[in-house]
PDB file of C-alpha atoms and ligand atoms in Angstrom:
ATOM      1  CA  MET A   9     -17.559   1.440  12.764  1.00 96.00           C
ATOM      2  CA  ILE A  10     -16.398   1.091   9.154  1.00 98.00           C
ATOM      3  CA  LYS A  11     -15.089   4.466   8.042  1.00 98.00           C
ATOM      4  CA  VAL A  12     -15.171   5.118   4.304  1.00 98.00           C
ATOM      5  CA  LEU A  13     -13.859   8.156   2.434  1.00 98.00           C
ATOM      6  CA  PHE A  14     -14.615   8.435  -1.296  1.00 99.00           C
ATOM      7  CA  VAL A  15     -12.159  10.652  -3.149  1.00 98.00           C
ATOM      8  CA  CYS A  16     -12.040  12.301  -6.584  1.00 98.00           C
ATOM      9  CA  LEU A  17     -10.339  15.332  -8.102  1.00 98.00           C
ATOM     10  CA  GLY A  18     -12.848  18.074  -7.274  1.00 98.00           C
ATOM     11  CA  ASN A  19     -15.289  16.528  -4.719  1.00 98.00           C
ATOM     12  CA  ILE A  20     -18.256  17.957  -6.590  1.00 98.00           C
ATOM     13  CA  CYS A  21     -19.126  15.192  -9.097  1.00 98.00           C
ATOM     14  CA  ARG A  22     -17.984  11.593  -8.558  1.00 98.00           C
ATOM     15  CA  SER A  23     -16.996  11.265  -4.890  1.00 98.00           C
ATOM     16  CA  PRO A  24     -20.134  12.960  -3.474  1.00 98.00           C
ATOM     17  CA  MET A  25     -22.223  10.834  -5.848  1.00 98.00           C
ATOM     18  CA  ALA A  26     -20.470   7.725  -4.458  1.00 98.00           C
ATOM     19  CA  GLU A  27     -20.974   9.012  -0.905  1.00 98.00           C
ATOM     20  CA  TYR A  28     -24.752   9.344  -1.312  1.00 98.00           C
ATOM     21  CA  VAL A  29     -25.195   6.199  -3.423  1.00 98.00           C
ATOM     22  CA  PHE A  30     -23.322   4.155  -0.815  1.00 98.00           C
ATOM     23  CA  LYS A  31     -25.171   5.784   2.120  1.00 98.00           C
ATOM     24  CA  ASP A  32     -28.465   4.904   0.420  1.00 98.00           C
ATOM     25  CA  MET A  33     -27.297   1.351  -0.316  1.00 98.00           C
ATOM     26  CA  VAL A  34     -26.289   0.585   3.285  1.00 98.00           C
ATOM     27  CA  LYS A  35     -29.437   2.274   4.667  1.00 98.00           C
ATOM     28  CA  LYS A  36     -31.677   0.109   2.454  1.00 98.00           C
ATOM     29  CA  LYS A  37     -29.933  -2.945   3.952  1.00 97.00           C
ATOM     30  CA  GLY A  38     -30.314  -1.605   7.516  1.00 97.00           C
ATOM     31  CA  LEU A  39     -26.530  -1.402   7.910  1.00 98.00           C
ATOM     32  CA  GLU A  40     -26.146   2.367   8.290  1.00 97.00           C
ATOM     33  CA  LYS A  41     -25.213   2.221  11.985  1.00 97.00           C
ATOM     34  CA  GLN A  42     -22.056   0.279  11.083  1.00 97.00           C
ATOM     35  CA  PHE A  43     -20.763   2.981   8.746  1.00 98.00           C
ATOM     36  CA  SER A  44     -19.344   6.463   8.653  1.00 98.00           C
ATOM     37  CA  ILE A  45     -19.252   7.652   5.021  1.00 98.00           C
ATOM     38  CA  ALA A  46     -17.825  10.879   3.588  1.00 98.00           C
ATOM     39  CA  SER A  47     -16.068  12.257   0.504  1.00 98.00           C
ATOM     40  CA  ALA A  48     -13.178  14.579  -0.336  1.00 98.00           C
ATOM     41  CA  ALA A  49     -11.130  16.097  -3.178  1.00 98.00           C
ATOM     42  CA  THR A  50      -7.452  15.887  -4.002  1.00 98.00           C
ATOM     43  CA  SER A  51      -7.393  19.354  -5.601  1.00 98.00           C
ATOM     44  CA  TYR A  52      -8.097  22.825  -4.217  1.00 98.00           C
ATOM     45  CA  GLU A  53     -10.242  23.794  -7.256  1.00 97.00           C
ATOM     46  CA  GLU A  54     -13.733  23.468  -5.787  1.00 97.00           C
ATOM     47  CA  ILE A  55     -13.172  23.786  -2.014  1.00 98.00           C
ATOM     48  CA  GLY A  56     -16.347  25.001  -0.285  1.00 98.00           C
ATOM     49  CA  ASN A  57     -18.517  24.458  -3.358  1.00 98.00           C
ATOM     50  CA  ASP A  58     -21.749  22.485  -3.571  1.00 98.00           C
ATOM     51  CA  MET A  59     -22.182  19.409  -5.779  1.00 98.00           C
ATOM     52  CA  HIS A  60     -22.328  19.775  -9.553  1.00 98.00           C
ATOM     53  CA  TYR A  61     -25.931  20.090 -10.804  1.00 97.00           C
ATOM     54  CA  GLY A  62     -25.353  16.987 -12.953  1.00 98.00           C
ATOM     55  CA  THR A  63     -24.685  14.939  -9.814  1.00 98.00           C
ATOM     56  CA  LYS A  64     -27.690  16.419  -7.995  1.00 98.00           C
ATOM     57  CA  ASP A  65     -29.970  15.830 -11.000  1.00 98.00           C
ATOM     58  CA  LYS A  66     -28.891  12.195 -11.192  1.00 98.00           C
ATOM     59  CA  LEU A  67     -29.387  11.619  -7.444  1.00 98.00           C
ATOM     60  CA  GLU A  68     -32.853  13.188  -7.669  1.00 98.00           C
ATOM     61  CA  GLU A  69     -33.751  11.094 -10.732  1.00 98.00           C
ATOM     62  CA  LYS A  70     -32.790   7.946  -8.769  1.00 98.00           C
ATOM     63  CA  ARG A  71     -34.566   9.174  -5.576  1.00 98.00           C
ATOM     64  CA  ILE A  72     -31.321   9.055  -3.607  1.00 98.00           C
ATOM     65  CA  PRO A  73     -31.339  11.532  -0.712  1.00 98.00           C
ATOM     66  CA  TYR A  74     -28.480  13.970  -0.294  1.00 98.00           C
ATOM     67  CA  ALA A  75     -27.567  16.760   2.090  1.00 96.00           C
ATOM     68  CA  LYS A  76     -26.021  20.165   1.542  1.00 94.00           C
ATOM     69  CA  HIS A  77     -22.515  19.495   0.311  1.00 97.00           C
ATOM     70  CA  LYS A  78     -19.355  21.529   0.802  1.00 98.00           C
ATOM     71  CA  ALA A  79     -16.337  20.258  -1.109  1.00 98.00           C
ATOM     72  CA  ARG A  80     -13.267  19.705   1.031  1.00 98.00           C
ATOM     73  CA  ARG A  81      -9.740  18.505   0.317  1.00 98.00           C
ATOM     74  CA  ILE A  82      -8.390  15.297   1.856  1.00 98.00           C
ATOM     75  CA  GLU A  83      -5.883  15.960   4.663  1.00 98.00           C
ATOM     76  CA  LYS A  84      -2.913  13.942   5.837  1.00 98.00           C
ATOM     77  CA  GLN A  85      -4.762  13.108   9.107  1.00 98.00           C
ATOM     78  CA  ASP A  86      -7.600  11.465   7.143  1.00 98.00           C
ATOM     79  CA  TYR A  87      -5.341   8.463   6.633  1.00 98.00           C
ATOM     80  CA  GLU A  88      -5.650   7.563  10.319  1.00 98.00           C
ATOM     81  CA  LYS A  89      -9.333   8.568  10.517  1.00 98.00           C
ATOM     82  CA  TYR A  90     -10.598   6.284   7.716  1.00 98.00           C
ATOM     83  CA  ASP A  91     -10.415   2.541   7.040  1.00 98.00           C
ATOM     84  CA  TYR A  92     -11.122   2.707   3.291  1.00 98.00           C
ATOM     85  CA  ILE A  93      -9.946   5.616   1.151  1.00 98.00           C
ATOM     86  CA  ILE A  94     -11.482   4.979  -2.242  1.00 99.00           C
ATOM     87  CA  GLY A  95     -10.488   6.903  -5.380  1.00 98.00           C
ATOM     88  CA  MET A  96     -12.307   6.931  -8.705  1.00 98.00           C
ATOM     89  CA  GLU A  97      -9.369   6.710 -11.111  1.00 98.00           C
ATOM     90  CA  GLU A  98      -5.664   5.962 -11.132  1.00 98.00           C
ATOM     91  CA  SER A  99      -4.604   9.621 -10.939  1.00 98.00           C
ATOM     92  CA  ASN A 100      -6.695  10.036  -7.752  1.00 98.00           C
ATOM     93  CA  LEU A 101      -4.686   7.247  -6.094  1.00 98.00           C
ATOM     94  CA  ARG A 102      -1.391   8.963  -6.923  1.00 98.00           C
ATOM     95  CA  ASN A 103      -2.694  12.300  -5.632  1.00 98.00           C
ATOM     96  CA  ILE A 104      -4.079  10.716  -2.440  1.00 98.00           C
ATOM     97  CA  GLN A 105      -0.685   9.141  -1.702  1.00 98.00           C
ATOM     98  CA  ARG A 106       1.058  12.442  -2.347  1.00 98.00           C
ATOM     99  CA  ILE A 107      -1.126  14.024   0.361  1.00 98.00           C
ATOM    100  CA  VAL A 108      -1.347  11.264   2.979  1.00 98.00           C
ATOM    101  CA  GLY A 109       2.032   9.608   2.405  1.00 97.00           C
ATOM    102  CA  ASN A 110       2.863   5.935   2.123  1.00 94.00           C
ATOM    103  CA  ASP A 111      -0.155   3.579   2.208  1.00 97.00           C
ATOM    104  CA  LYS A 112       1.346   1.539   5.067  1.00 97.00           C
ATOM    105  CA  ASP A 113      -1.962  -0.027   6.127  1.00 98.00           C
ATOM    106  CA  ASN A 114      -3.254  -0.745   2.577  1.00 97.00           C
ATOM    107  CA  LYS A 115      -6.247   1.551   2.941  1.00 98.00           C
ATOM    108  CA  ILE A 116      -6.196   3.110  -0.530  1.00 98.00           C
ATOM    109  CA  TYR A 117      -8.366   1.509  -3.222  1.00 98.00           C
ATOM    110  CA  LYS A 118      -9.917   2.323  -6.570  1.00 98.00           C
ATOM    111  CA  LEU A 119     -13.713   1.954  -6.527  1.00 98.00           C
ATOM    112  CA  LEU A 120     -14.026  -0.290  -9.569  1.00 98.00           C
ATOM    113  CA  ASP A 121     -11.311  -2.619  -8.240  1.00 97.00           C
ATOM    114  CA  PHE A 122     -14.258  -4.014  -6.254  1.00 98.00           C
ATOM    115  CA  SER A 123     -16.106  -4.843  -9.492  1.00 98.00           C
ATOM    116  CA  LYS A 124     -15.625  -7.789 -11.832  1.00 96.00           C
ATOM    117  CA  ASN A 125     -14.293  -5.398 -14.452  1.00 97.00           C
ATOM    118  CA  PRO A 126     -11.696  -3.140 -12.754  1.00 98.00           C
ATOM    119  CA  ARG A 127     -11.280   0.221 -14.532  1.00 98.00           C
ATOM    120  CA  ASP A 128     -11.272   3.967 -13.986  1.00 98.00           C
ATOM    121  CA  ILE A 129     -14.423   6.045 -13.576  1.00 98.00           C
ATOM    122  CA  ALA A 130     -14.310   8.844 -16.151  1.00 96.00           C
ATOM    123  CA  ASP A 131     -14.693  12.398 -14.925  1.00 97.00           C
ATOM    124  CA  PRO A 132     -18.149  13.748 -15.859  1.00 97.00           C
ATOM    125  CA  TRP A 133     -16.849  17.266 -15.324  1.00 95.00           C
ATOM    126  CA  TYR A 134     -15.078  16.660 -18.649  1.00 94.00           C
ATOM    127  CA  THR A 135     -17.348  14.048 -20.312  1.00 95.00           C
ATOM    128  CA  GLY A 136     -20.686  15.600 -19.281  1.00 95.00           C
ATOM    129  CA  ASN A 137     -22.046  12.044 -18.996  1.00 97.00           C
ATOM    130  CA  PHE A 138     -23.464  11.632 -15.490  1.00 98.00           C
ATOM    131  CA  THR A 139     -25.420   8.517 -16.498  1.00 98.00           C
ATOM    132  CA  VAL A 140     -22.253   6.494 -17.130  1.00 98.00           C
ATOM    133  CA  THR A 141     -20.758   7.913 -13.915  1.00 98.00           C
ATOM    134  CA  TYR A 142     -23.812   6.831 -11.938  1.00 98.00           C
ATOM    135  CA  GLU A 143     -23.821   3.309 -13.413  1.00 98.00           C
ATOM    136  CA  ASP A 144     -20.087   2.895 -12.726  1.00 98.00           C
ATOM    137  CA  ILE A 145     -20.517   4.149  -9.154  1.00 98.00           C
ATOM    138  CA  VAL A 146     -23.418   1.768  -8.466  1.00 98.00           C
ATOM    139  CA  GLU A 147     -21.326  -1.102  -9.867  1.00 98.00           C
ATOM    140  CA  GLY A 148     -18.366  -0.155  -7.663  1.00 98.00           C
ATOM    141  CA  CYS A 149     -20.400   0.437  -4.497  1.00 98.00           C
ATOM    142  CA  THR A 150     -22.255  -2.857  -5.003  1.00 98.00           C
ATOM    143  CA  GLY A 151     -18.947  -4.702  -5.357  1.00 98.00           C
ATOM    144  CA  PHE A 152     -17.498  -2.920  -2.322  1.00 98.00           C
ATOM    145  CA  LEU A 153     -20.456  -3.845  -0.115  1.00 98.00           C
ATOM    146  CA  GLU A 154     -20.321  -7.459  -1.367  1.00 98.00           C
ATOM    147  CA  TYR A 155     -16.615  -7.532  -0.483  1.00 98.00           C
ATOM    148  CA  LEU A 156     -17.315  -6.240   3.054  1.00 98.00           C
ATOM    149  CA  GLU A 157     -20.056  -8.863   3.485  1.00 97.00           C
ATOM    150  CA  LYS A 158     -17.941 -11.704   2.097  1.00 97.00           C
ATOM    151  CA  GLU A 159     -15.025 -10.803   4.362  1.00 96.00           C
ATOM    152  CA  ASN A 160     -17.385 -10.528   7.370  1.00 96.00           C
ATOM    153  CA  ILE A 161     -16.309  -6.927   7.894  1.00 97.00           C
ATOM    154  CA  VAL A 162     -19.965  -5.898   7.847  1.00 95.00           C
ATOM    155  CA  LYS A 163     -22.208  -8.083   9.988  1.00 88.00           C
TER     156      LYS A 163
HETATM  157  P1  4NP B 227     -14.899  15.382  -9.815  1.00 50.30           P
HETATM  158  O1  4NP B 227     -14.972  16.338 -11.110  1.00 50.30           O
HETATM  159  O2  4NP B 227     -13.445  15.088  -9.577  1.00 50.30           O
HETATM  160  O3  4NP B 227     -15.660  14.155 -10.208  1.00 50.30           O
HETATM  161  O4  4NP B 227     -15.550  16.160  -8.699  1.00 50.30           O
HETATM  162  C1  4NP B 227     -14.232  17.533 -11.198  1.00 50.30           C
HETATM  163  C2  4NP B 227     -14.759  18.710 -10.733  1.00 50.30           C
HETATM  164  C3  4NP B 227     -14.032  19.890 -10.835  1.00 50.30           C
HETATM  165  C4  4NP B 227     -12.781  19.884 -11.410  1.00 50.30           C
HETATM  166  C5  4NP B 227     -12.251  18.698 -11.883  1.00 50.30           C
HETATM  167  C6  4NP B 227     -12.975  17.533 -11.784  1.00 50.30           C
HETATM  168  N1  4NP B 227     -12.037  21.097 -11.522  1.00 50.30           N
HETATM  169  O5  4NP B 227     -10.914  21.070 -12.045  1.00 50.30           O
HETATM  170  O6  4NP B 227     -12.512  22.160 -11.076  1.00 50.30           O
END
């Protein structure tokens, strides 16, 4: 089982969008049984809250299924539970390390480091632009899945 945790600041916009985009992507390839996919926040701001309507609207527009979401904060124990802990921007990576400690097993990544054009994913909570967020997330998730296939991690 490949265990993936997507992480952003609030766990209501970017990381749940990545969670459902990636779930949909692996399901369409018939690979869903090989994965456990979830998302979490680094901050306490939105704990318990549902996804932002901008994220839900975008998932609905793209016909990507999603379930009832409840934002949660990443915990120190998640470091052992997951194989890939994937942040959206540089500040997420710093915050993740502050919570889980030293990345001794090299599990912490930035989503667009799996793309041909590594960069941060801007926070739509501030930009209001969920279209750019969605395109960036698809680019990152596509690159991540290609990486797993190329490295024979996914069969
Ligand atoms: P996200 O966006 O990190 O993509 O979920 C945010 C949502 C809420 C807050 C910040 C970012 N907030 O400060 O409440």
